[in-house]
Amino acid sequence: MKNERLNFSTNWNGKLFCNYFTTIRLHNPRKYGVGNQYDFHLKEVFMGEVKVIDHKKLTVATISEWIARLDTGYSAEETKNIIRTMYKNIDNFTDDTPLSYVLLHKIKKP
């Protein structure tokens, strides 16, 4: 069975080279359920396979310096602006829209 695809447009903080890394996505507990596996790509380049280890619900308003600096390498305010830009085309997206902070484990390299 083929894995779903998880796409990244930028390798924020060089995290995609690590064995464990995080991603912030629109909240979807079923999609980002513990144990789910994905092929992940940076732009169109296959980077390997990952498995969801855990996920937490958060919002743009609750992104802390810890989350921001580890996920993107930028400050909390800069990261909040990045997220707002990423989801600018989503109707009714606000600083209180639920997001998923997903912890991933790289289980296979290309």
mmCIF file of C-alpha atoms in Angstrom:
data_model
loop_
_atom_site.group_PDB
_atom_site.id
_atom_site.type_symbol
_atom_site.label_atom_id
_atom_site.label_comp_id
_atom_site.label_asym_id
_atom_site.label_seq_id
_atom_site.Cartn_x
_atom_site.Cartn_y
_atom_site.Cartn_z
ATOM 1 C CA MET A 1 0.000 0.000 0.000
ATOM 2 C CA LYS A 2 1.347 3.398 -1.003
ATOM 3 C CA ASN A 3 1.754 6.089 1.648
ATOM 4 C CA GLU A 4 0.018 9.426 1.371
ATOM 5 C CA ARG A 5 2.258 12.339 0.503
ATOM 6 C CA LEU A 6 3.297 15.080 2.921
ATOM 7 C CA ASN A 7 4.670 18.120 1.102
ATOM 8 C CA PHE A 8 7.077 20.760 2.361
ATOM 9 C CA SER A 9 7.826 23.931 0.407
ATOM 10 C CA THR A 10 10.721 24.974 2.641
ATOM 11 C CA ASN A 11 13.177 23.120 4.859
ATOM 12 C CA TRP A 12 12.647 25.439 7.824
ATOM 13 C CA ASN A 13 15.553 25.307 10.278
ATOM 14 C CA GLY A 14 17.074 22.378 8.306
ATOM 15 C CA LYS A 15 14.661 20.107 10.159
ATOM 16 C CA LEU A 16 14.002 17.727 7.263
ATOM 17 C CA PHE A 17 17.543 16.366 7.629
ATOM 18 C CA CYS A 18 16.847 15.282 11.227
ATOM 19 C CA ASN A 19 15.522 11.906 12.357
ATOM 20 C CA TYR A 20 12.734 13.617 14.331
ATOM 21 C CA PHE A 21 11.105 16.901 13.367
ATOM 22 C CA THR A 22 7.864 18.816 13.617
ATOM 23 C CA THR A 23 5.403 20.412 11.258
ATOM 24 C CA ILE A 24 2.518 22.802 11.826
ATOM 25 C CA ARG A 25 -0.554 22.040 9.711
ATOM 26 C CA LEU A 26 -4.292 22.725 9.727
ATOM 27 C CA HIS A 27 -5.810 20.639 12.511
ATOM 28 C CA ASN A 28 -6.775 17.190 11.309
ATOM 29 C CA PRO A 29 -6.426 14.558 14.055
ATOM 30 C CA ARG A 30 -7.419 11.726 11.735
ATOM 31 C CA LYS A 31 -4.868 12.647 9.065
ATOM 32 C CA TYR A 32 -2.110 13.227 11.620
ATOM 33 C CA GLY A 33 -3.038 10.303 13.870
ATOM 34 C CA VAL A 34 -0.305 8.510 15.784
ATOM 35 C CA GLY A 35 1.184 5.768 13.617
ATOM 36 C CA ASN A 36 0.173 7.234 10.256
ATOM 37 C CA GLN A 37 2.951 7.091 7.678
ATOM 38 C CA TYR A 38 3.777 9.414 4.798
ATOM 39 C CA ASP A 39 6.206 9.792 1.944
ATOM 40 C CA PHE A 40 7.534 13.282 2.396
ATOM 41 C CA HIS A 41 8.809 15.629 -0.263
ATOM 42 C CA LEU A 42 10.656 18.926 -0.280
ATOM 43 C CA LYS A 43 9.135 20.631 -3.284
ATOM 44 C CA GLU A 44 9.167 17.689 -5.727
ATOM 45 C CA VAL A 45 12.158 15.839 -4.229
ATOM 46 C CA PHE A 46 11.425 12.627 -2.312
ATOM 47 C CA MET A 47 13.062 12.946 1.131
ATOM 48 C CA GLY A 48 11.984 9.659 2.713
ATOM 49 C CA GLU A 49 9.195 8.204 4.813
ATOM 50 C CA VAL A 50 7.964 9.490 8.152
ATOM 51 C CA LYS A 51 5.702 8.194 10.887
ATOM 52 C CA VAL A 52 3.540 10.349 13.167
ATOM 53 C CA ILE A 53 4.764 9.963 16.755
ATOM 54 C CA ASP A 54 2.368 12.488 18.336
ATOM 55 C CA HIS A 55 0.360 15.593 17.601
ATOM 56 C CA LYS A 56 -0.932 18.456 19.711
ATOM 57 C CA LYS A 57 -3.640 20.977 19.001
ATOM 58 C CA LEU A 58 -2.612 24.637 18.968
ATOM 59 C CA THR A 59 -3.483 27.909 17.271
ATOM 60 C CA VAL A 60 -1.449 30.721 15.760
ATOM 61 C CA ALA A 61 -2.175 32.692 18.945
ATOM 62 C CA THR A 62 -0.583 29.973 21.129
ATOM 63 C CA ILE A 63 2.652 29.455 19.165
ATOM 64 C CA SER A 64 5.443 29.947 21.689
ATOM 65 C CA GLU A 65 9.095 30.871 21.196
ATOM 66 C CA TRP A 66 10.001 27.198 21.816
ATOM 67 C CA ILE A 67 7.667 25.894 19.129
ATOM 68 C CA ALA A 68 8.599 28.636 16.668
ATOM 69 C CA ARG A 69 12.366 28.451 17.055
ATOM 70 C CA LEU A 70 12.473 24.651 16.838
ATOM 71 C CA ASP A 71 10.009 24.352 13.946
ATOM 72 C CA THR A 72 11.054 27.261 11.716
ATOM 73 C CA GLY A 73 14.181 28.807 13.220
ATOM 74 C CA TYR A 74 12.346 32.132 13.486
ATOM 75 C CA SER A 75 10.821 34.037 16.381
ATOM 76 C CA ALA A 76 7.263 33.373 17.505
ATOM 77 C CA GLU A 77 6.002 36.547 15.818
ATOM 78 C CA GLU A 78 7.814 35.769 12.550
ATOM 79 C CA THR A 79 6.496 32.185 12.623
ATOM 80 C CA LYS A 80 2.946 33.418 13.224
ATOM 81 C CA ASN A 81 3.286 35.641 10.154
ATOM 82 C CA ILE A 82 4.614 32.692 8.116
ATOM 83 C CA ILE A 83 1.590 30.582 9.136
ATOM 84 C CA ARG A 84 -0.810 33.434 8.341
ATOM 85 C CA THR A 85 0.781 33.760 4.884
ATOM 86 C CA MET A 86 0.661 29.985 4.270
ATOM 87 C CA TYR A 87 -3.073 29.855 4.983
ATOM 88 C CA LYS A 88 -4.105 33.262 3.608
ATOM 89 C CA ASN A 89 -6.381 31.615 1.030
ATOM 90 C CA ILE A 90 -8.334 29.625 3.638
ATOM 91 C CA ASP A 91 -11.721 31.233 4.264
ATOM 92 C CA ASN A 92 -12.240 32.299 7.867
ATOM 93 C CA PHE A 93 -8.640 31.521 8.899
ATOM 94 C CA THR A 94 -7.914 33.421 12.116
ATOM 95 C CA ASP A 95 -5.355 33.324 14.903
ATOM 96 C CA ASP A 96 -7.758 30.959 16.707
ATOM 97 C CA THR A 97 -8.169 28.442 13.869
ATOM 98 C CA PRO A 98 -7.111 25.002 15.159
ATOM 99 C CA LEU A 99 -3.724 23.749 13.989
ATOM 100 C CA SER A 100 -1.885 20.483 14.540
ATOM 101 C CA TYR A 101 1.685 20.514 15.824
ATOM 102 C CA VAL A 102 2.886 17.156 14.515
ATOM 103 C CA LEU A 103 5.948 15.232 15.690
ATOM 104 C CA LEU A 104 7.387 13.047 12.924
ATOM 105 C CA HIS A 105 10.007 10.281 12.907
ATOM 106 C CA LYS A 106 11.969 9.594 9.748
ATOM 107 C CA ILE A 107 11.686 5.840 9.251
ATOM 108 C CA LYS A 108 13.202 5.544 5.780
ATOM 109 C CA LYS A 109 15.641 7.695 3.860
ATOM 110 C CA PRO A 110 15.642 7.913 0.062
#
